[in-house]
Coordinates of C-alpha atoms in Angstrom, one line a residue:
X1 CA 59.2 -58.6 37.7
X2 CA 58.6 -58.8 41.6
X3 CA 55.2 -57.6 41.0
X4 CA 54.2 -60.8 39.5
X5 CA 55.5 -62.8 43.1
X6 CA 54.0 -61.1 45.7
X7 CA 50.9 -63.2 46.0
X8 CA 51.2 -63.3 49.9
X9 CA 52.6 -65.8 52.4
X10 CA 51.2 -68.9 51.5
X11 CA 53.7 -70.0 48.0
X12 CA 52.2 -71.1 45.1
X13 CA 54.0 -74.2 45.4
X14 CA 55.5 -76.4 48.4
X15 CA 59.2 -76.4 48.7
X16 CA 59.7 -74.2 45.5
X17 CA 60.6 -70.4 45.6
X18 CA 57.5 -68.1 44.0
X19 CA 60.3 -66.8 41.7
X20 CA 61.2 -70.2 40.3
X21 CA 57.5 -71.4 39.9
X22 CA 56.1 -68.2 38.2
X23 CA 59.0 -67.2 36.3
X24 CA 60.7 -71.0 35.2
X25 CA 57.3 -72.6 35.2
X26 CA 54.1 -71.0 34.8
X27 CA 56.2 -68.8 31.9
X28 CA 56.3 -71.6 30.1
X29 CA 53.2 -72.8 29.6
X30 CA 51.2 -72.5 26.4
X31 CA 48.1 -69.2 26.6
X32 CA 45.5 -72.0 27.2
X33 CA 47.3 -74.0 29.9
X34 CA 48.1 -70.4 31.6
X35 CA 44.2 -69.8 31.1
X36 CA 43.4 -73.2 32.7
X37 CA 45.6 -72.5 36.2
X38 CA 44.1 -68.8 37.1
X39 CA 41.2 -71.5 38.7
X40 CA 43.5 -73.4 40.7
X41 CA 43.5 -70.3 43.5
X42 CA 42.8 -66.7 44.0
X43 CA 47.2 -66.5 44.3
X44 CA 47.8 -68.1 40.9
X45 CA 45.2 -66.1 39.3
X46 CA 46.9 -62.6 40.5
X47 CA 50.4 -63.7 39.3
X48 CA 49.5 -65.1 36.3
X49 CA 47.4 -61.6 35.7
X50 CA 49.8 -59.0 36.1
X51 CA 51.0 -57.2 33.7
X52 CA 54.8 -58.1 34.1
X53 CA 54.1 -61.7 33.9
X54 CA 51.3 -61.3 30.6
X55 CA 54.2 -59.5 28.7
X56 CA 57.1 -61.3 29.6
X57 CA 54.9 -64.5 28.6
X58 CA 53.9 -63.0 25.2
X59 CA 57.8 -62.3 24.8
X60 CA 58.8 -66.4 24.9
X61 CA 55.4 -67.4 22.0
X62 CA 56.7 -68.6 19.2
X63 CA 55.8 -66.5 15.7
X64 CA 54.0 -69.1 14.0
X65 CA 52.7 -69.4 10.3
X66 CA 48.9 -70.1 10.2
X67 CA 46.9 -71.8 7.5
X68 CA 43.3 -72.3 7.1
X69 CA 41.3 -75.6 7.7
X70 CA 38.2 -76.4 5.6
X71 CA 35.9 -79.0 7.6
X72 CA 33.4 -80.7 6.8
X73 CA 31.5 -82.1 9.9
X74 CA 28.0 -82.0 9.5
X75 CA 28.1 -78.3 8.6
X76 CA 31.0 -76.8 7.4
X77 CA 33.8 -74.7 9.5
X78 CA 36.8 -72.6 8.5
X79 CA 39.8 -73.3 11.3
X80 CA 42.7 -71.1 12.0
X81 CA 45.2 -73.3 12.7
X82 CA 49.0 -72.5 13.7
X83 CA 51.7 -74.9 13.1
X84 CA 54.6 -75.1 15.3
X85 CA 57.0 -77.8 13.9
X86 CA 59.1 -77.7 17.3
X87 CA 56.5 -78.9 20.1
X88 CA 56.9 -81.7 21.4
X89 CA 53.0 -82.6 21.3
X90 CA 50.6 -80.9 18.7
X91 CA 52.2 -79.9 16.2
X92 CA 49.0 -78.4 14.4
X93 CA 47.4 -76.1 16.8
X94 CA 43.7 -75.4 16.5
X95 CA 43.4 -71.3 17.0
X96 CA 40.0 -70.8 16.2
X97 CA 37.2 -72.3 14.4
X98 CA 34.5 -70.3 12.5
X99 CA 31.1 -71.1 11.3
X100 CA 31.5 -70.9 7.3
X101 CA 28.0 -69.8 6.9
X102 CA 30.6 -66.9 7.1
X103 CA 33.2 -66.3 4.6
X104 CA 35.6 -65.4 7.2
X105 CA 39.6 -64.5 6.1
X106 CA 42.6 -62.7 8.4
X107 CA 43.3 -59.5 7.1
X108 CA 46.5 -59.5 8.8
X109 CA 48.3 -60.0 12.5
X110 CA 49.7 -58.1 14.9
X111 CA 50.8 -59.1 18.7
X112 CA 48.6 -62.0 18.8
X113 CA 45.8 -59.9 17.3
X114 CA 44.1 -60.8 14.4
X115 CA 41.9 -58.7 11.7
X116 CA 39.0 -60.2 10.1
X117 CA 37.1 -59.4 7.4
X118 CA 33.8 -61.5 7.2
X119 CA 31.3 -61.7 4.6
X120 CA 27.4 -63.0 4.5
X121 CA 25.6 -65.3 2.5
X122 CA 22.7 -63.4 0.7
X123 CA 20.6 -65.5 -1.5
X124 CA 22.9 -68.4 -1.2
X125 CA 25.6 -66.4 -2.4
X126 CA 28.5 -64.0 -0.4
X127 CA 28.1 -60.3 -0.9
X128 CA 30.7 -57.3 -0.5
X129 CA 27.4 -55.4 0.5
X130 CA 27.3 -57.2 4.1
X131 CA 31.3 -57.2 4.1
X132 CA 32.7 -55.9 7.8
X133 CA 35.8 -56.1 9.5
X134 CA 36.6 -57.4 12.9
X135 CA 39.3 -57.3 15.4
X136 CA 40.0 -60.6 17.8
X137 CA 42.3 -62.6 20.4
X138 CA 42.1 -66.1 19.5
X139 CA 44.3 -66.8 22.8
X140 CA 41.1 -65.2 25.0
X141 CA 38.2 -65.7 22.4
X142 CA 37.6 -61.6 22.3
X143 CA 36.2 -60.4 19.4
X144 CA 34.4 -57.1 18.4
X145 CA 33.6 -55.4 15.1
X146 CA 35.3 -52.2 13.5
X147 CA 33.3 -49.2 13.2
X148 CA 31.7 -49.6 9.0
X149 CA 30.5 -46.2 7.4
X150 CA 28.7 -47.1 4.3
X151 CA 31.9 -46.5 1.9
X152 CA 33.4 -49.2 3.7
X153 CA 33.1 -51.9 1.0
X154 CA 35.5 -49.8 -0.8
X155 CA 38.4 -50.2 1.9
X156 CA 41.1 -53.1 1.8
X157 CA 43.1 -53.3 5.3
X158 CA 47.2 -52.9 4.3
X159 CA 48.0 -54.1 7.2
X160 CA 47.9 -53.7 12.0
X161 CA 50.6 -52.1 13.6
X162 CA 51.5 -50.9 17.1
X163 CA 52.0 -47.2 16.9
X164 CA 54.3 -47.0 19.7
X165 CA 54.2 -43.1 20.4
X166 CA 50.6 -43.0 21.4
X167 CA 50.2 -46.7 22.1
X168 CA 47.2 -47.6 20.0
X169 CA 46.9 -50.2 17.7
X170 CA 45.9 -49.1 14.4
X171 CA 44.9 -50.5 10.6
X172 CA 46.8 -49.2 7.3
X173 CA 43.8 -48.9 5.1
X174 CA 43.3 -48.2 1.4
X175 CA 40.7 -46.5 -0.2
X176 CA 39.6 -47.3 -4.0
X177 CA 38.3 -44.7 -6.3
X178 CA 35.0 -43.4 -5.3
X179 CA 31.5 -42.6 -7.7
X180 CA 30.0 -45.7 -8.9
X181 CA 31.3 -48.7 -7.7
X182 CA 30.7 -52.4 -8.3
X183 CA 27.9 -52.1 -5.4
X184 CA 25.7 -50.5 -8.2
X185 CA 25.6 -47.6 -6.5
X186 CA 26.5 -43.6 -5.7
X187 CA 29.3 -43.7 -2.8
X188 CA 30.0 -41.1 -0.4
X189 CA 32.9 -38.3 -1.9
X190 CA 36.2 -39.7 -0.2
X191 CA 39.8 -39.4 -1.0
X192 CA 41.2 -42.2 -3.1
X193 CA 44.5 -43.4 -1.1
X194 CA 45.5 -44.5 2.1
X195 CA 44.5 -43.9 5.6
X196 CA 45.1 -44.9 9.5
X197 CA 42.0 -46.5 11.9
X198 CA 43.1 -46.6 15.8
X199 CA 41.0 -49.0 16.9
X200 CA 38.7 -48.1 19.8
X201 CA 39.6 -44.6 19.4
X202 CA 36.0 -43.5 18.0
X203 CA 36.6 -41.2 15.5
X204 CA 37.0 -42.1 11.2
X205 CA 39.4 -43.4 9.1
X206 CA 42.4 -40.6 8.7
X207 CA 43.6 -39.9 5.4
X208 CA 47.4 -39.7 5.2
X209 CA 47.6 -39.9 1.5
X210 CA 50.3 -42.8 0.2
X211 CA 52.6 -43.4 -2.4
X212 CA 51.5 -42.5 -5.9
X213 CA 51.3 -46.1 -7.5
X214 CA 49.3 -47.2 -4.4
X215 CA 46.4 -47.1 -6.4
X216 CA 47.7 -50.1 -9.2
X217 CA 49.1 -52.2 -6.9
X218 CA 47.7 -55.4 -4.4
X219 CA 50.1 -56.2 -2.0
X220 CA 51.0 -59.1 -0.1
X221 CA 50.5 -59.4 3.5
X222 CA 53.3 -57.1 5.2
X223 CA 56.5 -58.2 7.2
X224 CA 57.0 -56.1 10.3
X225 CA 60.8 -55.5 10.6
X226 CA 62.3 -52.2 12.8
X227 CA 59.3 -51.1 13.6
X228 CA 58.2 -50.8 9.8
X229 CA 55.9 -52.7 7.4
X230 CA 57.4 -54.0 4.0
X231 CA 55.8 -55.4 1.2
X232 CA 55.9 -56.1 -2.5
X233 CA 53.7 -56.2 -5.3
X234 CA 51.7 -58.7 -6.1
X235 CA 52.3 -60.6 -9.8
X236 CA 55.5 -58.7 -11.2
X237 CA 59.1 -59.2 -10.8
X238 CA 59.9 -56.9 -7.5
X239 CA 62.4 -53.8 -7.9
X240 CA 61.3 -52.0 -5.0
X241 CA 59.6 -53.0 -1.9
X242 CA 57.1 -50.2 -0.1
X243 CA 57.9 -49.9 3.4
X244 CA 55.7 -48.0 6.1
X245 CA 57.1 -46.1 8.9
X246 CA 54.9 -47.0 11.4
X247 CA 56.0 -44.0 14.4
X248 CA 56.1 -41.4 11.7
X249 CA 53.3 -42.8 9.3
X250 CA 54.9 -42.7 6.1
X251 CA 56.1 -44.1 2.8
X252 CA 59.6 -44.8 1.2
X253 CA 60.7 -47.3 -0.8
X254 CA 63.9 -50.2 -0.6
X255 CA 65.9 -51.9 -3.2
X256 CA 65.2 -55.7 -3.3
X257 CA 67.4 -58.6 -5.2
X258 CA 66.7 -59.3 -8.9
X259 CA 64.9 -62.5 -9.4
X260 CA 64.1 -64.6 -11.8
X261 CA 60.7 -65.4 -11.2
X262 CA 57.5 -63.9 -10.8
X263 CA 56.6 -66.0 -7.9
X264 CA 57.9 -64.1 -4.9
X265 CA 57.6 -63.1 -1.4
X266 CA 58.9 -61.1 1.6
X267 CA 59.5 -63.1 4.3
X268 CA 61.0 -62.3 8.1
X269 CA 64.3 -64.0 9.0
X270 CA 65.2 -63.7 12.6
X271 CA 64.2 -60.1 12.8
X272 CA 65.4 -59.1 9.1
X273 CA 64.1 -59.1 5.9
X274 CA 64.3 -62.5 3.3
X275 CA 63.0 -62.8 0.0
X276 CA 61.4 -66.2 -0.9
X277 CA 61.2 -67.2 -4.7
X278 CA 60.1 -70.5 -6.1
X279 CA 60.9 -71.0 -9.8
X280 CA 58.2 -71.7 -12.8
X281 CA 57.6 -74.9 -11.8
X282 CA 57.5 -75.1 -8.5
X283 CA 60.6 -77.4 -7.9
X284 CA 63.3 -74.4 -6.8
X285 CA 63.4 -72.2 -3.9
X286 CA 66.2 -69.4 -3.6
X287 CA 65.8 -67.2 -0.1
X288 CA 68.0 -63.8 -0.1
X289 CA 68.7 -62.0 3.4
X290 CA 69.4 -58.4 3.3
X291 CA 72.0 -58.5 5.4
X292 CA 72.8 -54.7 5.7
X293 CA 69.1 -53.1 6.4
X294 CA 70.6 -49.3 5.9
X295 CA 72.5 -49.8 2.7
X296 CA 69.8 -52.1 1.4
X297 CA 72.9 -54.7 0.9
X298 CA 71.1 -58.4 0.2
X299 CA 72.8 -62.0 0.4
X300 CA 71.9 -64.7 -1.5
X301 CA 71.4 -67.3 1.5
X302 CA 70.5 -70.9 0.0
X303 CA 69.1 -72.9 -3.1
X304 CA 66.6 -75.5 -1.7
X305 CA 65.4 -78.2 -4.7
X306 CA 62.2 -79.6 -3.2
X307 CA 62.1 -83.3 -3.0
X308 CA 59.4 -83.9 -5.5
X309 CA 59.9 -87.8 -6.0
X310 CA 59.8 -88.1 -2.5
X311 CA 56.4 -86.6 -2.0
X312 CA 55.6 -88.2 -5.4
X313 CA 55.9 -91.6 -4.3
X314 CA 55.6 -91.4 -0.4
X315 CA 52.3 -89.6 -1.3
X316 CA 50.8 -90.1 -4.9
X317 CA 51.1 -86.3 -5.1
X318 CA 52.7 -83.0 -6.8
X319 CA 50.8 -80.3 -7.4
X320 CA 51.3 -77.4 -9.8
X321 CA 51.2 -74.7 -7.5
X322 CA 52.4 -75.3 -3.3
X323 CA 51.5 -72.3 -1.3
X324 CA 55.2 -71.9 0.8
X325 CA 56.2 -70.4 3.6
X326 CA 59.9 -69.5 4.9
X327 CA 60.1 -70.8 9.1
X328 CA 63.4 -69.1 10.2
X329 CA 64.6 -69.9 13.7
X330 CA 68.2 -69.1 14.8
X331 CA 69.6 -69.4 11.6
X332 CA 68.3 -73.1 10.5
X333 CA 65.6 -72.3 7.1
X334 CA 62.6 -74.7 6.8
X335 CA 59.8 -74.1 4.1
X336 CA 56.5 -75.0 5.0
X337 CA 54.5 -76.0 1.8
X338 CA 50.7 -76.5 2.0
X339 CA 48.3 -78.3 -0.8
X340 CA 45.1 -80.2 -0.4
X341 CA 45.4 -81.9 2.6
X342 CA 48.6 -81.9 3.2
X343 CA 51.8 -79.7 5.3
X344 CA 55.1 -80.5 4.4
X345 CA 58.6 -79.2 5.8
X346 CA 61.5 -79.3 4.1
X347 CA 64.5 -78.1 5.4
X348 CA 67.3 -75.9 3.4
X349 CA 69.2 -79.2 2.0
X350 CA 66.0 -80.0 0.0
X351 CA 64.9 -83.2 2.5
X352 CA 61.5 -84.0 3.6
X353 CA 61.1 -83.9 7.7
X354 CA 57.8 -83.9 8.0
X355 CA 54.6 -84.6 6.8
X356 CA 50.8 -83.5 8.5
X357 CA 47.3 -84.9 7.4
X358 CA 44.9 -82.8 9.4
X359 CA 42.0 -85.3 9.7
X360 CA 40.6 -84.4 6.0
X361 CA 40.5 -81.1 6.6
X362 CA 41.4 -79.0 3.2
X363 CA 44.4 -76.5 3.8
X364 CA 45.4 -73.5 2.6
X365 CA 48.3 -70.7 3.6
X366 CA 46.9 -67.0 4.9
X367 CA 50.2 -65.6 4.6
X368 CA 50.2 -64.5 8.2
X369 CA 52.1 -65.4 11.7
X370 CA 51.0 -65.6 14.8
X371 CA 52.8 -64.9 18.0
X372 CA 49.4 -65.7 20.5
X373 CA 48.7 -63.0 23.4
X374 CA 47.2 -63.0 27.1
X375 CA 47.8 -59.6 27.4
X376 CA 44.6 -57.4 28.1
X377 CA 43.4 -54.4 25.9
X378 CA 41.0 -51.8 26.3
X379 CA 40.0 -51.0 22.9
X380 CA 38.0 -53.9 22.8
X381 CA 35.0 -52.6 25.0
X382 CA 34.9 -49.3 22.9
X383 CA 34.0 -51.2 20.2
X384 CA 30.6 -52.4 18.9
X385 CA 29.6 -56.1 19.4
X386 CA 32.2 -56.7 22.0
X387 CA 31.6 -60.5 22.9
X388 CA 34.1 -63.6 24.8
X389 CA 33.6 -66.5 23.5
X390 CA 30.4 -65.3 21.0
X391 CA 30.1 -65.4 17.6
X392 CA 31.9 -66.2 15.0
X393 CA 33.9 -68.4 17.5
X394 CA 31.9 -71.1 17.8

């Protein structure tokens, strides 16, 4: 860390050691307030650049869950918003906001990186045909588009993960069947299955084939736990999660708890796995923890009954379906539920303790976290389009 301090012999603040005011102060600060004191002078611009300092500061973000904003000010927008029900100030954090002349959606997150995929409007209408996928940093506005060969329409992105042997960032990709596709037309011959994109790295998707009932499934967006991605199927009771080894680029599979519901989730719990499952009617919430990750050994953890009077008459509102999220920090469970308008948190003994309104805006859960990033990386000028604060920020 003492390459962070050695700005020279004027200190970055009177009467304070460097060390206390880089690493017990400027630390601290949120991505944009770091990005606000580089100005200040040419020696608080080198600390707060190095590379000690960028990581150390990416370390001590929270892992927040993100939901979209509909908004309708004179034109319409699409925000990325992250809420963080422990700061002291805003607790709904703007991330981004997106003209919606774009259909714009995160694909998934990794290290305060966020995939895009963003469709056009043709003839009033969006089309798969102008469909491309994008890499950004909401924290630094960067933002650049992912190379498209003209199959591309037929690739979903599985999920972004750090492939720590070679250090490159890379997409899990899936490939549907080829021939005629709902495009209306003849597709270049490709293997149906799945395959790895290092971003920046210039050369095609890599086929690395997949598990054999890849095909039928959609997934949910992955949890990242030991270095591997887990998920479970989409719309059926799950006996088996898929995990991805993301050093050795493969598939296997892991028990999972037997619940009652169709209307389950993985979820990260202070670095392990959870399973989140709401019953029929949307009033019950059991969470699991596997508590042994090698012998695939899961505890049931808590029975939360959501507090629907309370909401029904603080409010005027229940609705059918809540979109919920599990927010696990050092033990204590809260579940984030979002509908309409409205964010609710209700913690694991079923009470309401808080409520947002985000000015009108119309919210919905994108099923991913984000842990926000100052640190720099090259990929982004090998790639096409590479713009700071350009379009689709706005």
């Amino acid at each position: 860390m003492a390459e962070a301090v050695t700005a020279g012999a004027t200190p970055l603040l009177p009467s304070l050691p460097d060390e206390i005011v880089v690493w017990e102060i400027l630390i601290r600060l949120p991505p944009k307030s770091v990005l606000r004191c580089r100005p200040v002078c040419r020696a608080w611009r080198r600390v707060t650049s190095t590379l000690d300092f960028l990581l150390a500061h990416h370390g001590r973000q929270p892992s927040l869950p993100v939901v979209y904003g509909y908004e309708k000010a004179g034109r319409n927008y699409r925000n990325i918003l992250a809420v963080d029900h422990q700061a002291a100030d805003t607790q709904v954090q703007h991330v981004a906001r997106f003209d919606s002349a774009k259909l714009i959606c995160v694909e998934a997150s990794c290290d305060g990186l966020l995939i895009l995929s963003i469709l056009g409007l043709t003839s009033c209408r969006f089309s798969l045909t102008t469909r491309c996928f994008s890499v950004c940093n909401p924290a630094t506005r960067q933002h650049a588009l992912l190379p498209h060969p003209p199959d591309f329409s037929l690739f979903s992105v599985f999920g972004m993960y750090l492939h720590r042997p070679s250090g490159e960032y890379r997409l899990l990709l899936y490939r549907r069947s080829n021939g005629v596709s709902y495009l209306r037309h003849l597709l270049p011959e490709g293997k149906v299955g799945c395959y790895v994109l290092a971003l920046g790295s210039g050369q095609p998707p890599r086929y690395i084939g997949g598990p054999e009932a890849a095909s039928a499934l959609q997934f949910y967006t992955p949890v990242l736990v030991r270095d591997s991605l887990h998920w479970s199927p989409v719309c059926i009771v799950p006996v088996l999660l898929v995990v991805f080894d993301t050093t050795a680029e493969s598939f296997r599979e892991m028990r999972v708890p037997t619940v009652p519901t169709n209307y389950s989730s993985i979820v990260q719990m202070d670095g392990t796995l959870g399973v989140c499952s709401c019953n029929d009617a949307m009033k019950v919430v059991d969470i699991w923890v596997l508590k042994d990750y090698q012998g695939e050994i899961w505890e049931h953890k808590c029975r939360i009954k959501l507090p629907v009077e309370e909401i029904r008459g603080q409010f005027g509102r229940w609705e059918d379906h809540w979109c919920v999220a599990v927010d696990s920090v050092d033990g204590d469970i809260l579940l984030l539920l979002s509908s309409g308008q409205w964010l609710f948190y209700v913690d694991s003994d079923g009470k309401l303790v808080d409520s947002f309104h985000c000015g009108g805006q119309k919210l919905s859960a994108c099923e991913v976290r984000l842990k926000q990033t100052l640190v720099p990386h090259t990929f982004f000028t090998a790639l096409e389009d590479y713009a700071v604060s350009a379009s689709p920020f706005i």
